[in-house]
mmCIF file of C-alpha atoms in Angstrom:
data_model
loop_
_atom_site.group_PDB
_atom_site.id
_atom_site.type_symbol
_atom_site.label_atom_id
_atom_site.label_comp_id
_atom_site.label_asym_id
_atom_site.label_seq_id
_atom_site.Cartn_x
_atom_site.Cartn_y
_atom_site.Cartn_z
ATOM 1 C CA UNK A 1 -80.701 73.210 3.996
ATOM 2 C CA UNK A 2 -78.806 70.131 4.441
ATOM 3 C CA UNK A 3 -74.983 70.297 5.651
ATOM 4 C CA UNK A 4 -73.221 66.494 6.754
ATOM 5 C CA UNK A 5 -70.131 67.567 8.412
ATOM 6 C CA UNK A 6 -67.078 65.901 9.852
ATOM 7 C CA UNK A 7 -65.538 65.485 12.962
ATOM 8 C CA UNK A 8 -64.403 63.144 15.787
ATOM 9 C CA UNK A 9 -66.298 61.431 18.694
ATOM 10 C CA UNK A 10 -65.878 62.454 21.754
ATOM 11 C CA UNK A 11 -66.787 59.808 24.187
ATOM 12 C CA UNK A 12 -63.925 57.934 24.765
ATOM 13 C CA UNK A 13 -60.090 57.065 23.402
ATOM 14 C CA UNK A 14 -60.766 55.270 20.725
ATOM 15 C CA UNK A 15 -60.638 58.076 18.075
ATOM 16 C CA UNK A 16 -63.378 57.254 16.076
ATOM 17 C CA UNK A 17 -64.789 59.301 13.215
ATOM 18 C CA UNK A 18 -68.510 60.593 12.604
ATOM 19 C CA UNK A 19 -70.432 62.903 10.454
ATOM 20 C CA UNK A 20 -72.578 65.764 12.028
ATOM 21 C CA UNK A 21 -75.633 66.226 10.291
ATOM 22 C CA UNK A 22 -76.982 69.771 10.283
ATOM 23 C CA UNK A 23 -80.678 71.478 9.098
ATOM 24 C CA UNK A 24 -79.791 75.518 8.451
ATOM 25 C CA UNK A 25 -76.988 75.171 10.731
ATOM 26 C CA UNK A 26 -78.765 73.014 13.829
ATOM 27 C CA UNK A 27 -77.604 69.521 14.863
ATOM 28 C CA UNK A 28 -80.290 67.508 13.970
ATOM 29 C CA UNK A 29 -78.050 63.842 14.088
ATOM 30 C CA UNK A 30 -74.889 61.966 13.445
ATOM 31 C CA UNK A 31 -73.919 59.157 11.075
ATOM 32 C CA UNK A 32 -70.699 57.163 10.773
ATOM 33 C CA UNK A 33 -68.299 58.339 8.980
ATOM 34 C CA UNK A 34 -67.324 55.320 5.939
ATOM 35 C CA UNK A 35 -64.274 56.398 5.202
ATOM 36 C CA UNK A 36 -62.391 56.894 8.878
ATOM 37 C CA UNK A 37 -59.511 54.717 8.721
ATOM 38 C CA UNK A 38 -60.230 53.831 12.846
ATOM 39 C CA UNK A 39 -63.703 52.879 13.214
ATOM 40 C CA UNK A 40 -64.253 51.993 9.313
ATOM 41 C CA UNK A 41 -67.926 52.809 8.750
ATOM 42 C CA UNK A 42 -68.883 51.986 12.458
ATOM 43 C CA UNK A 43 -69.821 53.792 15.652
ATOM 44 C CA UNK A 44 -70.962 52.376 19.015
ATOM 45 C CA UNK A 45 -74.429 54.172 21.284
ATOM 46 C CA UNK A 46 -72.035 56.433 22.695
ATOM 47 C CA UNK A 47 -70.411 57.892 19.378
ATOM 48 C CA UNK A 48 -74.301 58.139 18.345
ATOM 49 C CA UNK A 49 -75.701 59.813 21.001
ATOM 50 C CA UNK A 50 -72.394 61.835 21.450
ATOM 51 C CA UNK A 51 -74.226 65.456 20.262
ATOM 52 C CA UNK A 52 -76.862 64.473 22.826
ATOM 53 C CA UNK A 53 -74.234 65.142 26.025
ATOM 54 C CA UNK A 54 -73.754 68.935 25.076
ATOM 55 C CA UNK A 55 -76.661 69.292 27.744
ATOM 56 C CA UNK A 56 -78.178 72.357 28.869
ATOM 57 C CA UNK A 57 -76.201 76.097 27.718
ATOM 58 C CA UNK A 58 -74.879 78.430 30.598
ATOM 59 C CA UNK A 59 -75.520 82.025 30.690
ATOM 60 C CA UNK A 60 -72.275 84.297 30.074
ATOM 61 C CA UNK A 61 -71.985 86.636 33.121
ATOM 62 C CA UNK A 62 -69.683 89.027 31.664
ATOM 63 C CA UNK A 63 -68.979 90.220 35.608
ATOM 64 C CA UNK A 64 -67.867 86.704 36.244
ATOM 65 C CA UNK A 65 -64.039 86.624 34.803
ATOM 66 C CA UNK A 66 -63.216 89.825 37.043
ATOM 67 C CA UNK A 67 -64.163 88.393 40.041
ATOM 68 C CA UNK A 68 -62.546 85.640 39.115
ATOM 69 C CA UNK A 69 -59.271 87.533 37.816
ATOM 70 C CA UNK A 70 -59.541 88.870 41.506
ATOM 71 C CA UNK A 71 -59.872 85.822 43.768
ATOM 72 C CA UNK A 72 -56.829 84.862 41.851
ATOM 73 C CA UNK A 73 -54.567 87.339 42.193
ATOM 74 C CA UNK A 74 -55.770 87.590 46.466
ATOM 75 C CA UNK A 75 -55.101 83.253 46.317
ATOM 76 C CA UNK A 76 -51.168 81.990 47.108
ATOM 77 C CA UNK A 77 -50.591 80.367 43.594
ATOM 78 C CA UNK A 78 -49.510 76.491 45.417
ATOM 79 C CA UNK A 79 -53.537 77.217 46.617
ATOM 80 C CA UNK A 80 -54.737 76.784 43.588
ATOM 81 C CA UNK A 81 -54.972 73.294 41.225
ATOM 82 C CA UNK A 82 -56.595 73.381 37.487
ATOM 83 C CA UNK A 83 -58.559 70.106 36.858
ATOM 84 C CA UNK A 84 -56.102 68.573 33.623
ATOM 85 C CA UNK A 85 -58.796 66.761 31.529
ATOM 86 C CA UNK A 86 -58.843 64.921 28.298
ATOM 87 C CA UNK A 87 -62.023 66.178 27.395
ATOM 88 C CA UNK A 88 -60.402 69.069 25.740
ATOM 89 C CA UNK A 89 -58.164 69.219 22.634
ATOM 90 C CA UNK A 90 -53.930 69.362 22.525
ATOM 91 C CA UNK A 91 -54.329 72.974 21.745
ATOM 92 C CA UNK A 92 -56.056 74.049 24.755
ATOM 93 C CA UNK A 93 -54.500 71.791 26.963
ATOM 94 C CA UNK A 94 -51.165 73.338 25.867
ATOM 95 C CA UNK A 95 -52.855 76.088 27.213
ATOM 96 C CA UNK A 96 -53.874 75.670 30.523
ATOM 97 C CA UNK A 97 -50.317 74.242 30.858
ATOM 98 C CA UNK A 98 -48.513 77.074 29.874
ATOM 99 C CA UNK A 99 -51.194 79.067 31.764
ATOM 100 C CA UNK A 100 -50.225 76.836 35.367
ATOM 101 C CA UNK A 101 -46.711 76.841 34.836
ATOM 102 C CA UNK A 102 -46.669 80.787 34.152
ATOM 103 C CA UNK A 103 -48.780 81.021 37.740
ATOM 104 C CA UNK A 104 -46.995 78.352 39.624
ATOM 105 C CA UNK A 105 -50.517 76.947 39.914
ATOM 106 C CA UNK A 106 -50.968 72.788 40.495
ATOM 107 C CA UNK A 107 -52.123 70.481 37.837
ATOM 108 C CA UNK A 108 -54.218 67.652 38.832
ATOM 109 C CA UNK A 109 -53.810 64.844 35.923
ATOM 110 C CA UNK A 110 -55.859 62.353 36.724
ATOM 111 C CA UNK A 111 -57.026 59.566 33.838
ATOM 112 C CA UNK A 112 -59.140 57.132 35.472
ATOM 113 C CA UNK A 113 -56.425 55.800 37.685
ATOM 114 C CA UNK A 114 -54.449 55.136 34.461
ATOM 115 C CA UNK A 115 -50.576 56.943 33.206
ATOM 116 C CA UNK A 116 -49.192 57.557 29.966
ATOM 117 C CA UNK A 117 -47.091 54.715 28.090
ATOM 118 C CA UNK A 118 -45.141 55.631 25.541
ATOM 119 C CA UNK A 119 -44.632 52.393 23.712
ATOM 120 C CA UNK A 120 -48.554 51.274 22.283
ATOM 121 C CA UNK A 121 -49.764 48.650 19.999
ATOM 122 C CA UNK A 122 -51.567 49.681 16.922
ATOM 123 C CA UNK A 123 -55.330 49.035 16.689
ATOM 124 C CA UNK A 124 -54.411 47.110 13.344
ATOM 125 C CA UNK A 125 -52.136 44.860 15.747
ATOM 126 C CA UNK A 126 -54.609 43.636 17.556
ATOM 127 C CA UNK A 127 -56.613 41.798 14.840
ATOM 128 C CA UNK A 128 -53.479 39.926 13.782
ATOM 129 C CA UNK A 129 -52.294 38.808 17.129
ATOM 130 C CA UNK A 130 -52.587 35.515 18.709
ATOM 131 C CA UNK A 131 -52.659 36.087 22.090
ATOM 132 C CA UNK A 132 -55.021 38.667 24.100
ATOM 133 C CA UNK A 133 -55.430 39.376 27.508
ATOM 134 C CA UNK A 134 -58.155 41.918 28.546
ATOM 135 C CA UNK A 135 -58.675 43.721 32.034
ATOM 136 C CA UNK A 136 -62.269 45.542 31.867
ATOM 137 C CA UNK A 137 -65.491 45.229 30.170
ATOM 138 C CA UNK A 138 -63.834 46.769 26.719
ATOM 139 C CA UNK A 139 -66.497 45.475 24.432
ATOM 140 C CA UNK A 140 -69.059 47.100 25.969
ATOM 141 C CA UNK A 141 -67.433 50.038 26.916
ATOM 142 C CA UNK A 142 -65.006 50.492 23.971
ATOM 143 C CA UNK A 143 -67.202 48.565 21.054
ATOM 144 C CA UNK A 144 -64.989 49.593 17.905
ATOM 145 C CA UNK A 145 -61.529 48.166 20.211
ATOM 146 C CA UNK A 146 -63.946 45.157 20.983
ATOM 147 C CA UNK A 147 -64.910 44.855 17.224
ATOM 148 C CA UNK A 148 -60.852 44.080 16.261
ATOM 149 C CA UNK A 149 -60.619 41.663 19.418
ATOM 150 C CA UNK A 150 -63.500 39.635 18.060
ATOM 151 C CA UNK A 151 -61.731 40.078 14.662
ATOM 152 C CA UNK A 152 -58.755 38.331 16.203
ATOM 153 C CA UNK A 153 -61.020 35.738 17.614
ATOM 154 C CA UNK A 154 -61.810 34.761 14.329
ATOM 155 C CA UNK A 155 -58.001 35.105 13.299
ATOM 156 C CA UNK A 156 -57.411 32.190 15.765
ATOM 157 C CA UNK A 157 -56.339 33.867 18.648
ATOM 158 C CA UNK A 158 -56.732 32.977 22.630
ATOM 159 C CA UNK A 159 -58.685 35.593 24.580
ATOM 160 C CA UNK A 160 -58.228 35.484 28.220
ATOM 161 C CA UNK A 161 -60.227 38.061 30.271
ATOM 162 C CA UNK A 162 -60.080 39.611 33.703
ATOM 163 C CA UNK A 163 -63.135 41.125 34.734
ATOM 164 C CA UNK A 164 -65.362 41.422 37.929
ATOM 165 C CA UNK A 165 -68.303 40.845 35.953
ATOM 166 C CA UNK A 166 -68.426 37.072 34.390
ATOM 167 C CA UNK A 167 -71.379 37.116 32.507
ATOM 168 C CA UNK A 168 -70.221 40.777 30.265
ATOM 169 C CA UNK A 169 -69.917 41.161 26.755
ATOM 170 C CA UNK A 170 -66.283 40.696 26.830
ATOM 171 C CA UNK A 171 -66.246 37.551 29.107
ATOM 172 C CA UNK A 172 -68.690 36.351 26.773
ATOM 173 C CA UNK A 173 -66.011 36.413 23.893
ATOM 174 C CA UNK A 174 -63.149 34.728 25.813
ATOM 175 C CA UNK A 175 -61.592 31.209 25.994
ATOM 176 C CA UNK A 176 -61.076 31.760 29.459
ATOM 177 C CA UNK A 177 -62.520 34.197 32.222
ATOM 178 C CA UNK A 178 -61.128 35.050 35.680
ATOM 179 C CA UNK A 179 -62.100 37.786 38.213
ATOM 180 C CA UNK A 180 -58.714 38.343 39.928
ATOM 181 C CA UNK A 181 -57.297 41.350 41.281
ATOM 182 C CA UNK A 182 -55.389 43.040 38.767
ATOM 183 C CA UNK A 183 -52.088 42.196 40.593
ATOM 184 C CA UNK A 184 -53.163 38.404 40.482
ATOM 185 C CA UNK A 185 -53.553 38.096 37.121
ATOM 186 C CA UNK A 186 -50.445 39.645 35.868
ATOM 187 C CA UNK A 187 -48.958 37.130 38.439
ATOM 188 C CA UNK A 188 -50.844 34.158 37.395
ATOM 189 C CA UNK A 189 -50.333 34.896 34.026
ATOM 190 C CA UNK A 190 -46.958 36.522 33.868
ATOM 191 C CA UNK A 191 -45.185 33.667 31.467
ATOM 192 C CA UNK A 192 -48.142 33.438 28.639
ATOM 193 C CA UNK A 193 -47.532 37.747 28.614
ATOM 194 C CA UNK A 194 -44.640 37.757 26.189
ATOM 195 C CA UNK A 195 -43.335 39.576 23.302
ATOM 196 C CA UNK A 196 -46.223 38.010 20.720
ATOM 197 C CA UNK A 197 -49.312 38.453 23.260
ATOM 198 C CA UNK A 198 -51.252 41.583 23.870
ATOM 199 C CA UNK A 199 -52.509 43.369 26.924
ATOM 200 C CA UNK A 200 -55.452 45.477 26.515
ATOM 201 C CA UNK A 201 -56.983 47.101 29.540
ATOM 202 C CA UNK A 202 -59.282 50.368 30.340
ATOM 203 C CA UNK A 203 -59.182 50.294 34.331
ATOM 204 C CA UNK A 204 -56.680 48.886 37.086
ATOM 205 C CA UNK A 205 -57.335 47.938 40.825
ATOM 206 C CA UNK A 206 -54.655 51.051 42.077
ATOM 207 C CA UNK A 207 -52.122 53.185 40.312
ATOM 208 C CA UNK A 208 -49.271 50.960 41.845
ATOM 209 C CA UNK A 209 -50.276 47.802 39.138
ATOM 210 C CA UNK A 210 -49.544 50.539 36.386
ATOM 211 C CA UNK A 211 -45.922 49.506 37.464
ATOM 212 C CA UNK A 212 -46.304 45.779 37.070
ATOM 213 C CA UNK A 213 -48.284 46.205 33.814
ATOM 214 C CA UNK A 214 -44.925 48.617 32.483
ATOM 215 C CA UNK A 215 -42.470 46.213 33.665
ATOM 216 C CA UNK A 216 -44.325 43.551 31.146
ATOM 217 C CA UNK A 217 -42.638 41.960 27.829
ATOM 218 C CA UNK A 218 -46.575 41.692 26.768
ATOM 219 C CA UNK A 219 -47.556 44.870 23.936
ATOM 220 C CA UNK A 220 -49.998 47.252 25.867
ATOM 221 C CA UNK A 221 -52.758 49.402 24.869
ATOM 222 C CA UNK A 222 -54.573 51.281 27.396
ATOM 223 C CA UNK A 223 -57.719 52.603 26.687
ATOM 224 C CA UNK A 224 -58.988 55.756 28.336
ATOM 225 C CA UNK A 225 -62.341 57.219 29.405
ATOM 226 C CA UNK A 226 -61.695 60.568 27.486
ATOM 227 C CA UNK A 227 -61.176 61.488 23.706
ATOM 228 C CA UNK A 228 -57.746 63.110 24.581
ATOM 229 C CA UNK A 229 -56.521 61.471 27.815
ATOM 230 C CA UNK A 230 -53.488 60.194 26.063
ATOM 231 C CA UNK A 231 -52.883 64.020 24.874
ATOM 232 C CA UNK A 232 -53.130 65.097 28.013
ATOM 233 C CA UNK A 233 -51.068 63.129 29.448
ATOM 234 C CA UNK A 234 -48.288 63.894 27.800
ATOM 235 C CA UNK A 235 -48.487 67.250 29.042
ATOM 236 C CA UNK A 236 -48.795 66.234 32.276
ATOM 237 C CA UNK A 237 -47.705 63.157 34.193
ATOM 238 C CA UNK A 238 -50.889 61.738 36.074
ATOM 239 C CA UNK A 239 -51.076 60.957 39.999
ATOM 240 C CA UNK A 240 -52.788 58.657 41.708
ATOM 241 C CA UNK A 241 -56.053 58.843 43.028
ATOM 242 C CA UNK A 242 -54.639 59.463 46.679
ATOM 243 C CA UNK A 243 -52.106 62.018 45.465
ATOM 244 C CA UNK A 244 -55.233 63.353 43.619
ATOM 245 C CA UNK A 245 -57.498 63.807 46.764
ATOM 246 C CA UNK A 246 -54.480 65.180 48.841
ATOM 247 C CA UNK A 247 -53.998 67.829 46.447
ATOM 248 C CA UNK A 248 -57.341 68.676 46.609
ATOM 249 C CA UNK A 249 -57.459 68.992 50.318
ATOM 250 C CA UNK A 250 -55.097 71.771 50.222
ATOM 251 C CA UNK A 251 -56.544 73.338 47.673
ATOM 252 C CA UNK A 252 -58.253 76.524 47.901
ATOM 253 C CA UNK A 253 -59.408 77.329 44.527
ATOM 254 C CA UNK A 254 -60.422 74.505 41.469
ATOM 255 C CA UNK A 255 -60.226 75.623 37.881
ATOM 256 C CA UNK A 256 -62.202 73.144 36.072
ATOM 257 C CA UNK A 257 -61.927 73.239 32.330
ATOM 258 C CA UNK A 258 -64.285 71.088 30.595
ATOM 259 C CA UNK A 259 -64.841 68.170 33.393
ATOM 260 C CA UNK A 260 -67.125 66.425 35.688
ATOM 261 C CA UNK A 261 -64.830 65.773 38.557
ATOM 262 C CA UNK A 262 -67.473 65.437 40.955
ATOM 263 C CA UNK A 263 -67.835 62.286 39.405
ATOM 264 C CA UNK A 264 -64.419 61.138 39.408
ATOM 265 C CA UNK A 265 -63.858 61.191 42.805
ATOM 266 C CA UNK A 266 -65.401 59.858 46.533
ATOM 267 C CA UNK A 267 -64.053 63.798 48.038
ATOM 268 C CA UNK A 268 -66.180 66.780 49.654
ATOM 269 C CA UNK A 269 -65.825 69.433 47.220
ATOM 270 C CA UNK A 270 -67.691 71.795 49.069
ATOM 271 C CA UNK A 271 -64.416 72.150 51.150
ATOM 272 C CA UNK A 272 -62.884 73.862 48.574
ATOM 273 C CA UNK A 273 -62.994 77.627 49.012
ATOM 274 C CA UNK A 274 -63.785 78.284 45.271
ATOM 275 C CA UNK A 275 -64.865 76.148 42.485
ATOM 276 C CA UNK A 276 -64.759 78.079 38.798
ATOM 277 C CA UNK A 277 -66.065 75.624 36.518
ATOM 278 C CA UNK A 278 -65.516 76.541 32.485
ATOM 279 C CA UNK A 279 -67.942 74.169 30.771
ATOM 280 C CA UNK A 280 -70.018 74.235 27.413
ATOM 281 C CA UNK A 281 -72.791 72.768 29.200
ATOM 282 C CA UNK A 282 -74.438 72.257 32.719
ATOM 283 C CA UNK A 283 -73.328 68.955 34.475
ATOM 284 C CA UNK A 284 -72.987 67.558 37.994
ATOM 285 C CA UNK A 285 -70.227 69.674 39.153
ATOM 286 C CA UNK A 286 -71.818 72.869 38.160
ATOM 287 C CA UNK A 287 -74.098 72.450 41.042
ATOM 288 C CA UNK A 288 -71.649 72.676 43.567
ATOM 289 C CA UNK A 289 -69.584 75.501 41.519
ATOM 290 C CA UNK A 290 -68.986 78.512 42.443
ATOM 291 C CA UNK A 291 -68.804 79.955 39.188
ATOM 292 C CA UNK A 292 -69.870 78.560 36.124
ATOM 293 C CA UNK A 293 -68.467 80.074 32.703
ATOM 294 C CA UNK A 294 -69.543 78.695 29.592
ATOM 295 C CA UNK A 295 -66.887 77.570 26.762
ATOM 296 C CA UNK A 296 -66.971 76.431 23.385
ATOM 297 C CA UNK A 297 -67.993 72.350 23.157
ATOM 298 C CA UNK A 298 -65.820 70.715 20.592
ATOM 299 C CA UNK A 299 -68.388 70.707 17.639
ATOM 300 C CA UNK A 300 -67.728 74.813 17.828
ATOM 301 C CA UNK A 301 -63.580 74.859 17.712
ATOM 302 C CA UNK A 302 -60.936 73.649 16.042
ATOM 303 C CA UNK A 303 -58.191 71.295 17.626
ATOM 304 C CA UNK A 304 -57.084 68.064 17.722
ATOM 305 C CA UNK A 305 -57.215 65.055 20.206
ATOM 306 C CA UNK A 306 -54.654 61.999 20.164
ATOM 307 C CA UNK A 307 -56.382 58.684 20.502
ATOM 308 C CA UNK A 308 -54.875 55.430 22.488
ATOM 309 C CA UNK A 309 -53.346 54.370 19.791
ATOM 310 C CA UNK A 310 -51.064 57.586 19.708
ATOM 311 C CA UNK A 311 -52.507 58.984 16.443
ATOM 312 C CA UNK A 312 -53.414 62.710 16.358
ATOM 313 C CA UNK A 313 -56.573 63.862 14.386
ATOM 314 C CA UNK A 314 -57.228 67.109 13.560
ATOM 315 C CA UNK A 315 -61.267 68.234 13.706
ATOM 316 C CA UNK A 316 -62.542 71.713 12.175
ATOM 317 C CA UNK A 317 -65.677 73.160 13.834
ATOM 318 C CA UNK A 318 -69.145 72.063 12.415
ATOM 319 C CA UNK A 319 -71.285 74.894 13.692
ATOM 320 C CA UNK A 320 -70.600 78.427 15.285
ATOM 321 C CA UNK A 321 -71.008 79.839 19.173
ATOM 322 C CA UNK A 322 -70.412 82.875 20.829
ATOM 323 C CA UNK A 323 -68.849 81.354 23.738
ATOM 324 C CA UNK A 324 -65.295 82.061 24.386
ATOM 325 C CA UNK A 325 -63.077 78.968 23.790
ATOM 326 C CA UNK A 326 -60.832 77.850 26.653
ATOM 327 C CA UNK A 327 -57.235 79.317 24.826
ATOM 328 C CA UNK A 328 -59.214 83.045 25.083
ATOM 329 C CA UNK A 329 -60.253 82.494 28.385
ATOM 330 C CA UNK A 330 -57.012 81.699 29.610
ATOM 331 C CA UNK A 331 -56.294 85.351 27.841
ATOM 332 C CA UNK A 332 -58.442 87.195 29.817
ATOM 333 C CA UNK A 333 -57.123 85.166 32.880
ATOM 334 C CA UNK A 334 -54.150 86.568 31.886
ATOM 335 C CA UNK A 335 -54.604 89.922 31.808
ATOM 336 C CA UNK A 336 -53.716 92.185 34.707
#
C-alpha cells in the first residue's frame, strides 16, 4: 500500500518542504511538496536524495548507556563538552541544553564559522530587491535561495558576487564577480551596502568578519549548512572555530548528538578520552567513537526546525523506529 507523507528537508537552512513516499510503511522515494509556501513545488539533488543520507542502522547495546551514565558521573563536569548541532529539532536541542546547564557541562555551538542575527530578510524580499550581494557558491549549494536571486535578476536587480570560484553557478548569474577576502569586499563595497541592497552569504573567511557584516546598513540573510542551525543558535551563542578547537583540547569526554564533527574540523579527536556518539546512522565520526548509540532520524519523531529565514515548521513522523529519540536519552542520562 501506498502512503505520500509530509515533512521537511533536512539538508540545509533553507526550510524546504517534501513528500515521503512510502510502500507498506518503507521509504521507497520523495517528491516535492506543491503546496510548501518556501520552496513552491521545487526541491534541489540534496532535498531529493535527502532519505538516501540515513546510511547504515547501529545496533542498540542496551549495556552501553550505563557505562556511559558511569564515565560521567567519574568525569569533572567543565571536562566534558556536548557537540550543539542543527541537525536536530528545537525540541531536542532544548534538551541537551537544559541537560548541559543542569550538569555544568560545555556546549560547543559551532555553525560553519557563522552566529545568529536576529534581524533577517524574508526569502520573499529577495525577489523584489534591487540590489544583491552574494558571498559563496549559494546557487549551487542553496538552489531554492538561488532560484529567488535569479528571480530578482529578472526583476532588474544588480547581482554582485564574491566567490573563490569564478566560473560557479552563482558567478555565472552576476553582473559583476570578484574573489576578495571577505573583509575586502565589505570594504570595497561598503557604500553600494545600504538600507535597499541585500547581503546574502553561506560562509565567511573567520568569525571576526561576522562583526563587519553586523555592523552593515545592508539586509542580511545567512544561510546555514544545517536544517536547524538558526534554532540552535538561539539556544546557544556560537564560537569561533579557534574557541571551538580550544575547547576541545581540554575536553575529556564529547557527547555528540546527531553530528559529523570529524568533518567540521582540522583537530585530533583521538585525543579525546571518550567520544559517545548518539546518531541514527553510521558516519565518519562513528569510526573514531567510542560509543556509538543509535537515535531516532528525523523521518521517525516529531519536532520542529527554524529555517534562515526565522520561520519555524513543525514536521510529524512519517514512519516508526524503536530507537530512543535524543529527549529520552537525555532521560536515562539523567537518571542516577
Amino acid at each position: 500500500m501506498f502512503e505520500i507523507k509530509h515533512t521537511l528537508c533536512p539538508s540545509c537552512s533553507v526550510g524546504c518542504g517534501i513528500n515521503v513516499i512510502l510502500d507498506n510503511n518503507e521509504i521507497v522515494g520523495t517528491f516535492p511538496y506543491k503546496r510548501h509556501p518556501v520552496n513552491e513545488g521545487k526541491n534541489c539533488l540534496n532535498g531529493r536524495s535527502s532519505i538516501e543520507e540515513i546510511g547504515e542502522k547501529i545496533d542498540f547495546d542496551s549495556k552501553a548507556l550505563d557505562e556511559i551514565i558511569a564515565k560521567l558521573k567519574s568525569c569533572s563536569s567543565e571536562k566534558v563538552t556536548a557537540v550543539f548541532s542543527g541537525n536536530n529539532s528545537n525540541e531536542d536541542l532544548d534538551a541537551i541544553n537544559s541537560f548541559c546547564s543542569q550538569k555544568g557541562y560545555n556546549i560547543l555551538s559551532y555553525a560553519d564559522n557563522l552566529k545568529n542575527f536576529e534581524e533577517v530578510v524574508s526569502y520573499e524580499d529577495i525577489e523584489s530587491a534591487s540590489k544583491i550581494f552574494v558571498i559563496g557558491n549559494v546557487l549551487y549549494e542553496n538552489p531554492l535561495i538561488g532560484r529567488r536571486i535569479i528571480h530578482a535578476k529578472d526583476n532588474g536587480a544588480r547581482i554582485v558576487v564574491n566567490d573563490k570560484l569564478l566560473n560557479s553557478p552563482t558567478a555565472n548569474i552576476a553582473d559583476e564577480v570578484t574573489d576578495l577576502s571577505v573583509k575586502e569586499f565589505i570594504q570595497n563595497n561598503n557604500d553600494n551596502l545600504t538600507e535597499d541592497s541585500i547581503l546574502i552569504f553561506n560562509k565567511v573567511d573567520c568569525f571576526d568578519d561576522l562583526d563587519l557584516i553586523e555592523n552593515l546598513n545592508s539586509k542580511l540573510l545567512p544561510v546555514y549548512s544545517k536544517s536547524n542551525s538558526k534554532g540552535a543558535l538561539k539556544f546557544a551563542e556560537a564560537i569561533s572555530k579557534e574557541d571551538a578547537i580550544e575547547l576541545l583540547n581540554n575536553t575529556e569526554i564529547l557527547l555528540i548528538f546527531n553530528d559529523d564533527i570529524v568533518n567540521e574540523f582540522d583537530f585530533d579527536f583521538k585525543s579525546i578520552s571518550q567520544i559517545i556518539l548518539f546518531s541514527p546512522s553510521k558516519n565518519d565520526t562513528a569510526e573514531i567513537a567510542n560509543y556509538v548509540i543509535p537515535i531516532k532520524s528525523w523521518l521517525e519523531y516529531d519536532g520542529s526546525f527554524t529555517n534562515a529565514e526565522d520561520l519555524t515548521q513543525e514536521f510529524k513522523s512519517v514512519c516508526a523506529s524503536d530507537n530512543l529519540g535524543i529527549a529520552e536519552i537525555i532521560e536515562k542520562l539523567n537518571e542516577d
